[in-house]
Amino acid sequence: MSAITPSIAPLEKLRSLRSLTGPRRILLHTLLIGVALVMLYPLLWMLSSSLKPDTEIFTHPGLIPNRLHPQNYSEGWSGSGNSFSLYITNSLIVTIGAVIGNVVSCSLAAYAFARFEFRGKKIWFGLMLGTIMLPVQAVLIPQYTIFYNLTWINTFLPLIVPKFLATDAFFIFLMVQFIRSIPRELDQAAMMDGANPLQIYWKIILPLMKPALITTTIFTFVWTYDDFLHQLVYLQQNARFTVPLGLTLFLDKTSGSSYGAMFAMSTLALAPTLICFLVFQKRLVEGLATTGMKG
Amino acid sequence: MTTAKTDEAAAGEAPAPPAGPRERARQRRRAARRRGGGWWPYVFLAPWFVGLFGLTVYPMLDSLYLSFTDFDLLTPAKWIGAQNYTHMFSNDPVFWDSVHATLLYVLVSVPLKLALALGVAILLNRPLKGIGVYRAAFYLPSLLGGAVAIAIVWRQVFGGDGLFNDFLGWFGIKGQDWISSPDTSVYTLILLAVWQFGTPMVIFLAGLKQLPEDVYEAAAIDGAGTLTRFFRITLPLLTPIVFFNLILQIVDGFKTFTPAYVVSNGTGGPLNSTMLYSLYLYKKGFTDLQMGYASALAWVLFLVIAGFTAVNFVAGRYWVHYDD
């Protein structure tokens, strides 16, 4: 008895430390709330500035506006060159096209990698993983010349078509991992019933991999929507501009008189991502934590 | 007798008994092919193959070729040998400015970001009420990170009369225009990168959840304190994840474009202090239409990233601890 007692004390200490009681818990919460506030403060500041009159933005630093100035939103909306509704429409065309492309092409490739044996599969798979690491800048210029020769510059095609060719290999990898967790017996049973691989893919695999498809959809949406570099390179006429390009027009203005409108449009530009985040928060965070980990 | 035709006919039925080793190998291959579904995998991979060769392999080779040419997109590329490379290394001060800015950016922001991510992940790895809310709050900036809107806000936050100087004002510190001072401008980009520690944090958190509880209990019995437990157990067991995050963040760091472009309004200024490599490549290729030179820049970037990754993998053998 006495031989065990001294060794139990530190163990209990460890347990109590893990479950955190009293002042330690309060301390931890205070610390975390502090960090969270610092993290979110720039966003809150943007939101609050979007509702202040220009004269107040830099002279009255508090988060709560003295008086609300929602006109920033209407001014910004009609503001720079074209109306923002055009930029939003353009962004929607690009992002929806990209989402469909990624979901279709990446799931097809993932099914092949997860379910078939074929010559050189390991090498192809390795190449696919390698392309995840490849920086876009390394292929940007030749890709531009290809699209230039196809006379696709100033169209949405260079932003959408590559997604139909499964160039976002990250999602292939994610889906391969997911398909591997689906029992093979399901495919085999379907094969016994005379289904061909295309039917198995369509009727069995796709419906079962909905979670992976949703993760792909959300991330493709957000990343394409925010993908400033490609939009900047390929879209040169104002009428084709997307939301990020429309926003930069505010920067070109030398007069500092439209800060309120700029913050208003910045807030609006973030809205789709924010909504995505609020709706899918759990899935986003957990999907991210589990995907990179295996393999 | 052993023509291809009879072979195939025989393979359909039971295999012929007196099969030589070559014949048996052929049968094995054929069986494997049947398991593999013949040409089916290629049907599913067709789009990916087109993308791989058309948009990755060919462009890589093309950009290698273009890097030895003078090419302005409109007239045919003219072969000039290694001139782009020699010019870059011996005669282009802006190139070195961009290398300097980029290395500073990557080497400062990545360790800070990972340290913060790990620290916060450890704080969050406790049974705590509202943990989901904290995780969300810490991850949100990472999701928004690449957006132009965020870069615009950053520009204002660190401007002369921006939020950051108000904050310093509380402590009686007189601020300055952090964006337009060449000594500090790149640090505003670094802060922006560090602010986005959410992605590695979430990955660390997933790793922490998998650490074996009994090891900690054993250590506690041996009287190991908090710091000892962290450095002797948590950190060694977590090294594969540290490694994964490190590689990911370094590659990401080298690719950074949007904040550098927006914060400096496309100039990379002041005095090229925010001329991150990707921004310089963009300017050379698409503003100056020196696409041959930009291709050479792209290949150097590619080799540098590959080099960093390779060095990490070699060095990783000495500090990354794998269970199996």
XYZ file of C-alpha atoms in Angstrom:
619
model
C 0.000 0.000 0.000
C 2.599 2.472 1.096
C 4.700 1.460 -1.910
C 1.946 2.539 -4.291
C 0.773 5.710 -2.612
C 3.654 8.006 -3.538
C 3.347 7.111 -7.219
C -0.352 7.894 -7.327
C 0.019 11.499 -6.267
C 1.704 12.799 -9.460
C -0.737 10.797 -11.571
C -3.644 12.527 -9.905
C -1.900 15.794 -10.393
C -1.616 15.032 -14.090
C -5.293 14.098 -14.322
C -6.401 17.213 -12.506
C -4.178 19.184 -14.815
C -5.805 17.700 -17.868
C -9.377 18.232 -16.670
C -8.519 21.718 -15.409
C -10.424 23.006 -12.452
C -10.909 26.414 -10.933
C -8.411 29.204 -11.528
C -6.355 27.330 -14.132
C -9.407 26.949 -16.339
C -10.289 30.615 -16.004
C -6.711 31.530 -16.833
C -6.759 29.344 -19.960
C -10.097 30.757 -21.111
C -8.827 34.305 -20.592
C -5.730 33.546 -22.599
C -7.687 31.942 -25.447
C -10.280 34.714 -25.552
C -7.428 37.203 -25.712
C -5.840 35.446 -28.671
C -9.218 35.047 -30.374
C -9.891 38.775 -30.045
C -6.545 39.662 -31.588
C -7.276 37.217 -34.409
C -10.713 38.593 -35.140
C -10.047 42.256 -34.456
C -8.894 43.220 -37.969
C -12.055 41.655 -39.390
C -14.294 43.465 -36.911
C -12.425 46.669 -37.673
C -13.095 46.213 -41.380
C -16.788 45.600 -40.736
C -17.071 48.616 -38.464
C -15.135 50.849 -40.870
C -17.462 49.816 -43.671
C -20.295 51.407 -41.719
C -18.542 54.654 -40.809
C -18.452 57.868 -42.806
C -15.008 58.440 -44.364
C -14.198 61.278 -42.017
C -14.590 59.005 -39.027
C -12.635 55.922 -40.105
C -9.189 57.087 -39.058
C -10.121 59.729 -36.528
C -12.499 57.652 -34.468
C -10.799 54.299 -33.944
C -13.453 52.587 -31.771
C -15.377 49.628 -33.127
C -18.794 51.229 -32.734
C -19.517 53.975 -35.274
C -20.772 57.306 -33.950
C -23.342 57.278 -36.692
C -24.067 54.619 -39.236
C -23.222 55.341 -42.821
C -24.629 52.443 -44.866
C -24.327 54.551 -48.040
C -20.785 53.156 -48.286
C -22.347 49.966 -49.568
C -24.434 51.560 -52.287
C -21.555 53.826 -53.333
C -19.106 50.953 -53.500
C -21.559 48.729 -55.314
C -22.006 51.113 -58.210
C -18.526 52.530 -57.764
C -15.488 51.421 -59.676
C -15.875 51.137 -63.442
C -18.609 48.554 -63.569
C -21.211 47.713 -61.016
C -20.191 45.118 -58.463
C -23.058 42.899 -59.551
C -21.119 42.241 -62.752
C -18.000 41.217 -60.823
C -20.038 38.934 -58.611
C -21.707 37.315 -61.617
C -18.299 36.744 -63.210
C -16.912 35.276 -60.000
C -19.902 32.958 -59.757
C -19.412 31.679 -63.320
C -15.742 30.963 -62.649
C -16.213 29.341 -59.255
C -19.208 27.193 -60.190
C -17.407 26.014 -63.317
C -14.322 25.180 -61.268
C -16.330 23.302 -58.652
C -18.073 21.124 -61.232
C -14.756 20.487 -62.982
C -12.929 19.470 -59.821
C -15.701 17.258 -58.510
C -16.073 15.376 -61.798
C -12.469 15.011 -62.932
C -10.873 14.437 -59.529
C -13.404 11.812 -58.495
C -12.878 9.934 -61.784
C -9.111 9.874 -61.313
C -9.411 9.018 -57.632
C -11.635 6.049 -58.419
C -9.019 4.698 -60.830
C -6.192 5.105 -58.310
C -8.174 3.616 -55.440
C -9.733 0.631 -57.174
C -7.637 -0.581 -60.124
C -4.273 -2.215 -60.609
C -2.542 -1.089 -63.771
C 0.869 -0.757 -65.238
C 2.982 1.939 -63.602
C 0.284 2.819 -61.105
C 2.828 3.625 -58.397
C 4.721 5.964 -60.688
C 1.565 7.745 -61.838
C 0.407 8.057 -58.268
C 3.776 9.481 -57.249
C 3.637 11.965 -60.117
C 0.169 12.998 -59.025
C 1.402 13.632 -55.474
C 4.366 15.519 -56.893
C 2.119 17.926 -58.756
C 0.559 18.930 -55.423
C 3.923 20.407 -54.453
C 4.567 22.068 -57.784
C 4.285 25.851 -57.461
C 1.840 27.384 -59.942
C 4.451 29.954 -60.909
C 6.582 27.222 -62.455
C 4.029 26.551 -65.187
C 2.271 29.903 -65.324
C 4.062 31.319 -68.360
C 3.861 28.325 -70.717
C 0.247 27.794 -69.677
C -0.381 31.413 -70.531
C 1.163 30.956 -73.973
C -1.005 27.875 -74.551
C -4.172 29.764 -73.678
C -2.950 32.758 -75.625
C -2.539 30.607 -78.733
C -6.019 29.190 -78.181
C -7.236 32.832 -77.977
C -8.714 32.124 -74.583
C -7.259 35.236 -72.916
C -10.010 37.459 -71.527
C -12.383 34.535 -71.295
C -13.168 32.390 -68.287
C -11.906 29.246 -70.026
C -8.317 29.304 -68.661
C -9.791 29.476 -65.171
C -12.332 26.679 -65.657
C -11.037 24.163 -68.217
C -7.934 23.082 -66.219
C -10.230 22.078 -63.377
C -11.948 19.623 -65.714
C -8.510 18.076 -66.287
C -7.986 17.292 -62.598
C -5.091 19.710 -62.184
C -5.956 20.244 -58.495
C -4.317 16.977 -57.486
C -4.800 17.727 -53.812
C -8.453 16.735 -54.216
C -7.575 13.511 -56.067
C -5.446 12.556 -53.094
C -8.219 13.458 -50.656
C -10.736 11.369 -52.601
C -8.397 8.383 -52.991
C -8.035 8.316 -49.222
C -11.787 8.439 -48.876
C -12.587 5.746 -51.457
C -10.103 3.400 -49.775
C -12.324 3.509 -46.698
C -15.358 2.301 -48.689
C -15.574 -1.516 -48.475
C -14.579 -3.217 -51.718
C -17.312 -5.828 -51.193
C -19.835 -3.256 -52.390
C -18.076 -2.926 -55.756
C -17.651 -6.671 -56.045
C -21.313 -7.329 -55.335
C -22.261 -4.852 -58.031
C -19.788 -6.458 -60.417
C -21.448 -9.852 -59.788
C -24.711 -8.248 -60.803
C -23.085 -7.309 -64.084
C -22.330 -3.656 -63.472
C -19.393 -2.197 -65.365
C -16.863 0.086 -63.644
C -18.574 3.229 -64.897
C -21.842 2.104 -63.346
C -20.081 1.171 -60.118
C -18.463 4.599 -60.001
C -21.741 6.373 -60.667
C -24.142 4.301 -58.585
C -22.009 3.164 -55.675
C -18.846 5.167 -55.195
C -20.113 8.680 -55.923
C -23.120 8.537 -53.584
C -20.984 7.082 -50.798
C -18.251 9.689 -51.105
C -20.535 12.654 -50.567
C -18.544 13.960 -47.571
C -15.352 14.112 -49.650
C -17.250 15.773 -52.491
C -18.627 18.413 -50.142
C -15.149 19.160 -48.762
C -13.874 19.448 -52.343
C -16.751 21.737 -53.262
C -16.178 24.108 -50.363
C -12.423 24.356 -50.745
C -12.565 24.660 -54.528
C -15.147 27.387 -54.167
C -13.154 29.389 -51.643
C -9.751 28.893 -53.269
C -10.967 29.677 -56.782
C -12.942 32.665 -55.588
C -9.808 34.035 -53.911
C -7.341 32.969 -56.608
C -6.130 36.438 -57.459
C -3.028 35.554 -59.501
C -4.753 33.580 -62.263
C -7.620 36.035 -62.536
C -5.173 38.912 -62.744
C -3.235 37.177 -65.500
C -6.096 35.959 -67.658
C -8.807 38.605 -67.271
C -7.773 41.915 -68.727
C -10.965 43.728 -69.613
C -13.015 45.365 -66.939
C -16.177 43.672 -68.203
C -14.628 40.269 -67.387
C -13.339 41.255 -63.963
C -14.119 39.104 -60.949
C -14.611 40.289 -57.374
C -10.889 40.356 -56.377
C -10.006 42.311 -59.528
C -12.907 44.677 -58.966
C -11.635 45.307 -55.449
C -8.167 46.286 -56.627
C -9.735 49.095 -58.633
C -10.336 50.845 -55.321
C -6.591 50.733 -54.710
C -5.804 52.467 -57.973
C -7.751 55.499 -56.910
C -5.262 57.966 -55.596
C -7.756 60.044 -53.651
C -8.338 58.689 -50.198
C -11.941 59.740 -50.246
C -13.538 56.342 -50.788
C -12.188 54.331 -47.853
C -15.660 53.629 -46.536
C -16.797 52.262 -49.881
C -13.610 50.197 -50.154
C -14.173 48.617 -46.748
C -17.824 48.019 -47.601
C -16.910 46.120 -50.755
C -14.129 44.260 -48.976
C -16.687 43.105 -46.435
C -19.071 42.053 -49.183
C -16.256 40.284 -51.029
C -15.562 38.187 -47.955
C -19.233 37.395 -47.401
C -19.434 34.208 -49.530
C -16.370 32.740 -47.807
C -17.688 33.755 -44.405
C -21.066 32.178 -45.069
C -19.347 29.025 -46.322
C -17.274 29.020 -43.167
C -20.186 29.520 -40.789
C -22.285 26.807 -42.421
C -19.535 24.220 -42.843
C -17.214 25.235 -40.027
C -17.026 21.830 -38.398
C -16.564 19.904 -41.606
C -13.947 22.354 -42.886
C -11.811 22.237 -39.801
C -12.088 18.514 -39.276
C -11.778 17.679 -42.961
C -8.535 19.583 -43.035
C -7.228 17.881 -39.930
C -7.804 14.389 -41.267
C -6.952 14.727 -44.949
C -3.307 15.629 -44.881
C -2.590 13.157 -42.170
C -2.893 9.683 -43.593
C -0.648 8.188 -46.225
C 1.850 -24.428 -82.556
C 2.328 -21.716 -79.964
C 0.994 -18.848 -82.017
C -0.649 -15.916 -80.332
C -4.071 -17.081 -81.415
C -3.934 -20.484 -79.750
C -2.520 -18.843 -76.653
C -5.490 -16.634 -76.267
C -7.906 -19.448 -76.966
C -6.248 -21.536 -74.287
C -6.244 -18.705 -71.779
C -9.994 -18.457 -71.953
C -10.268 -22.015 -70.634
C -8.116 -23.778 -68.053
C -4.421 -22.985 -68.639
C -2.482 -25.647 -70.596
C -0.620 -27.900 -68.144
C 2.860 -27.939 -69.687
C 3.402 -24.194 -69.484
C 6.973 -22.922 -69.439
C 8.083 -20.064 -67.180
C 7.572 -17.527 -69.923
C 4.083 -18.808 -70.535
C 3.264 -18.714 -66.845
C 4.457 -15.111 -66.598
C 2.239 -14.223 -69.508
C -0.728 -15.848 -67.800
C -0.006 -14.006 -64.601
C 0.125 -10.713 -66.457
C -3.138 -11.463 -68.153
C -4.820 -12.324 -64.845
C -3.526 -9.116 -63.346
C -4.855 -7.192 -66.269
C -8.263 -8.752 -65.742
C -8.197 -7.721 -62.083
C -7.101 -4.307 -63.176
C -10.013 -3.985 -65.547
C -8.007 -3.759 -68.779
C -8.338 -0.300 -70.233
C -10.934 0.847 -67.689
C -8.505 2.696 -65.402
C -7.336 4.710 -68.389
C -10.900 5.793 -69.115
C -11.174 7.219 -65.615
C -7.715 8.744 -65.740
C -8.104 10.260 -69.212
C -8.887 13.820 -68.059
C -6.062 13.681 -65.549
C -3.608 12.401 -68.181
C -4.544 15.262 -70.517
C -4.047 17.704 -67.650
C -0.789 16.136 -66.516
C 0.837 16.170 -69.935
C -0.878 19.227 -71.404
C -0.806 21.518 -68.402
C 2.110 20.268 -66.318
C 4.718 18.140 -68.106
C 4.693 19.974 -71.425
C 4.591 23.422 -69.778
C 7.507 22.456 -67.538
C 9.592 21.465 -70.565
C 8.388 24.448 -72.552
C 9.309 26.811 -69.760
C 12.750 25.195 -69.575
C 13.166 25.882 -73.294
C 11.771 29.408 -73.025
C 14.159 30.163 -70.178
C 16.982 30.018 -72.770
C 15.230 32.408 -75.117
C 14.237 35.995 -75.523
C 10.465 35.795 -75.800
C 7.862 38.559 -75.671
C 4.818 36.417 -76.541
C 4.117 38.300 -79.775
C 7.232 37.435 -81.792
C 8.788 33.951 -81.960
C 11.151 33.012 -79.163
C 14.812 33.716 -79.949
C 17.478 31.361 -78.540
C 19.987 33.281 -76.429
C 21.616 30.463 -74.477
C 22.156 30.957 -70.767
C 21.969 34.743 -70.976
C 18.807 34.981 -68.875
C 20.480 33.065 -66.090
C 23.778 34.916 -66.204
C 21.958 38.234 -66.282
C 19.811 37.187 -63.355
C 22.684 36.230 -61.116
C 25.270 38.810 -62.073
C 23.422 41.801 -63.380
C 19.943 42.131 -61.920
C 19.820 43.881 -58.530
C 16.017 43.577 -58.387
C 16.348 39.806 -58.607
C 18.563 39.849 -55.519
C 16.172 42.234 -53.777
C 13.378 39.766 -54.403
C 15.496 36.823 -53.207
C 16.322 38.773 -50.072
C 12.692 39.734 -49.397
C 11.440 36.220 -50.055
C 14.019 34.440 -47.892
C 13.398 36.910 -45.078
C 9.672 36.383 -45.466
C 9.858 32.572 -45.483
C 12.558 32.143 -42.849
C 10.880 34.471 -40.352
C 7.215 33.734 -40.933
C 7.316 29.934 -41.120
C 8.958 29.234 -37.727
C 6.802 31.871 -35.996
C 3.685 30.499 -37.585
C 4.478 26.903 -36.647
C 5.440 27.822 -33.084
C 2.213 29.747 -32.597
C 0.194 26.968 -34.233
C 1.720 24.352 -31.936
C 1.374 26.498 -28.830
C -2.287 27.251 -29.414
C -2.979 23.647 -30.418
C -1.564 22.474 -27.082
C -3.737 24.981 -25.224
C -6.748 23.723 -27.141
C -5.934 20.066 -26.532
C -7.805 20.061 -23.257
C -11.353 19.150 -22.416
C -12.601 22.703 -22.543
C -16.004 24.247 -23.023
C -16.368 26.247 -26.197
C -13.367 24.613 -27.824
C -15.174 24.548 -31.170
C -15.661 28.298 -31.042
C -11.964 28.871 -30.338
C -10.895 26.530 -33.103
C -13.191 28.335 -35.517
C -11.938 31.759 -34.443
C -8.318 30.714 -34.927
C -8.932 29.012 -38.245
C -11.037 31.733 -39.882
C -8.090 34.031 -40.792
C -6.426 31.115 -42.585
C -9.458 30.513 -44.738
C -9.731 34.186 -45.626
C -5.984 34.611 -45.931
C -5.614 34.533 -49.685
C -8.349 37.075 -50.302
C -7.611 40.454 -51.809
C -10.011 42.000 -49.281
C -7.793 40.888 -46.406
C -4.687 42.307 -48.060
C -6.523 45.606 -48.541
C -7.494 45.679 -44.893
C -3.903 44.910 -43.931
C -2.696 47.839 -45.937
C -4.957 50.132 -43.952
C -4.259 48.511 -40.580
C -0.526 49.183 -40.895
C -0.828 52.500 -42.684
C 0.207 55.773 -41.042
C -3.157 56.444 -39.406
C -4.225 52.804 -39.223
C -5.379 50.521 -36.480
C -1.921 49.341 -35.460
C -0.718 52.821 -34.608
C -3.857 53.453 -32.568
C -2.996 50.335 -30.627
C 0.572 51.522 -30.056
C -0.844 54.871 -29.003
C -2.442 53.242 -25.949
C 1.047 52.520 -24.696
C 2.280 55.972 -25.559
C 4.321 54.729 -28.505
C 4.381 56.954 -31.533
C 3.896 54.847 -34.649
C 4.939 55.365 -38.219
C 3.708 54.348 -41.655
C 4.746 50.718 -41.495
C 3.768 50.012 -45.101
C 5.772 52.771 -46.723
C 8.935 52.259 -44.695
C 11.312 49.835 -46.438
C 12.575 48.580 -43.080
C 9.199 47.412 -41.850
C 7.002 46.795 -44.877
C 7.969 43.143 -45.318
C 7.257 42.539 -41.627
C 3.644 43.568 -42.161
C 3.463 40.734 -44.719
C 5.137 38.404 -42.242
C 2.576 39.342 -39.597
C -0.177 38.627 -42.086
C 1.293 35.178 -42.702
C 1.659 34.489 -38.990
C -1.915 35.628 -38.396
C -2.918 32.691 -40.593
C -1.592 29.971 -38.309
C -4.952 28.172 -38.325
C -4.191 25.522 -40.918
C -1.075 24.078 -39.237
C -2.836 24.498 -35.884
C -5.704 22.247 -36.935
C -3.248 19.663 -38.232
C -1.254 19.799 -34.967
C -4.457 19.400 -33.012
C -5.336 16.249 -34.939
C -1.854 14.900 -34.194
C -2.075 15.743 -30.494
C -5.328 13.824 -30.236
C -3.524 10.665 -31.329
C -0.766 10.791 -28.722
C -0.935 7.823 -26.320
C -2.263 8.830 -22.902
C -0.420 6.044 -21.051
C 2.998 7.471 -21.931
C 2.048 10.685 -20.147
C 0.809 8.762 -17.147
C 4.026 6.810 -16.957
C 6.006 10.033 -17.213
C 3.911 11.623 -14.476
C 4.629 8.668 -12.203
C 8.317 9.226 -12.849
C 7.778 12.810 -11.766
C 8.208 14.547 -15.115
C 7.078 18.172 -15.071
C 5.125 20.027 -17.743
C 8.199 21.191 -19.646
C 9.875 17.803 -19.515
C 6.707 16.167 -20.800
C 6.544 18.642 -23.651
C 10.169 18.302 -24.752
C 10.597 14.595 -24.018
C 7.233 13.224 -25.138
C 4.957 15.620 -27.018
C 7.520 17.171 -29.317
C 9.335 13.936 -30.330
C 6.069 12.117 -30.977
C 4.803 15.053 -32.975
C 7.867 15.440 -35.223
C 6.243 13.775 -38.278
C 3.502 16.377 -38.125
C 5.942 19.216 -37.510
C 7.766 17.977 -40.597
C 4.588 17.802 -42.695
C 3.586 21.332 -41.664
C 7.093 22.637 -42.253
C 7.237 21.387 -45.848
C 3.739 22.666 -46.579
C 4.374 26.115 -45.119
C 7.739 26.587 -46.832
C 6.253 25.772 -50.251
C 3.341 28.067 -49.454
C 5.665 30.834 -48.349
C 7.635 30.785 -51.587
C 4.427 31.017 -53.590
C 2.997 34.042 -51.746
C 1.752 36.606 -54.218
C -1.523 38.334 -53.386
C -0.578 40.257 -50.223
C 2.700 41.450 -51.735
C 0.869 42.644 -54.829
C -1.990 44.353 -53.022
C -0.105 45.834 -50.085
C 2.463 47.431 -52.402
C -0.140 48.223 -55.050
C 1.671 46.000 -57.524
C 5.024 47.738 -57.168
C 6.840 45.544 -54.639
C 7.955 48.779 -53.019
C 9.095 50.668 -51.113
C 12.606 50.032 -52.455
C 11.627 46.483 -53.485
C 11.241 45.541 -49.829
C 7.996 43.675 -50.566
C 9.083 42.380 -53.966
C 8.400 38.750 -53.141
C 9.778 36.404 -55.783
C 6.374 35.491 -57.217
C 5.546 39.157 -57.628
C 8.813 39.798 -59.468
C 8.135 36.828 -61.735
C 4.668 38.168 -62.487
C 5.990 41.639 -63.261
C 8.716 40.342 -65.560
C 6.326 38.041 -67.410
C 3.127 40.000 -67.612
C 4.020 43.662 -67.119
C 7.339 43.766 -68.972
C 6.445 40.854 -71.300
C 9.894 39.354 -70.792
C 8.514 35.843 -70.817
C 11.833 34.128 -71.462
C 13.366 35.831 -68.458
C 10.286 35.078 -66.354
C 10.560 31.412 -67.376
C 14.137 31.367 -66.129
C 12.918 32.913 -62.871
C 10.250 30.213 -62.680
C 12.802 27.433 -63.100
C 15.029 28.896 -60.419
C 12.011 29.063 -58.091
C 11.102 25.489 -58.905
C 14.655 24.287 -58.215
C 14.884 26.267 -54.990
C 11.618 24.825 -53.678
C 12.652 21.321 -54.733
C 16.019 21.934 -53.040
C 14.439 23.113 -49.804
C 12.124 20.105 -49.817
C 14.969 17.685 -50.512
C 17.142 19.193 -47.779
C 14.200 18.939 -45.419
C 13.735 15.279 -46.244
C 17.415 14.503 -45.714
C 17.631 16.553 -42.519
C 14.325 15.047 -41.440
C 15.998 11.655 -41.050
C 17.857 13.045 -38.071
C 15.026 14.653 -36.206
C 11.747 13.154 -37.424
C 10.745 10.289 -35.197
C 8.626 7.543 -36.732
C 6.982 4.843 -34.671
C 7.186 2.076 -37.189
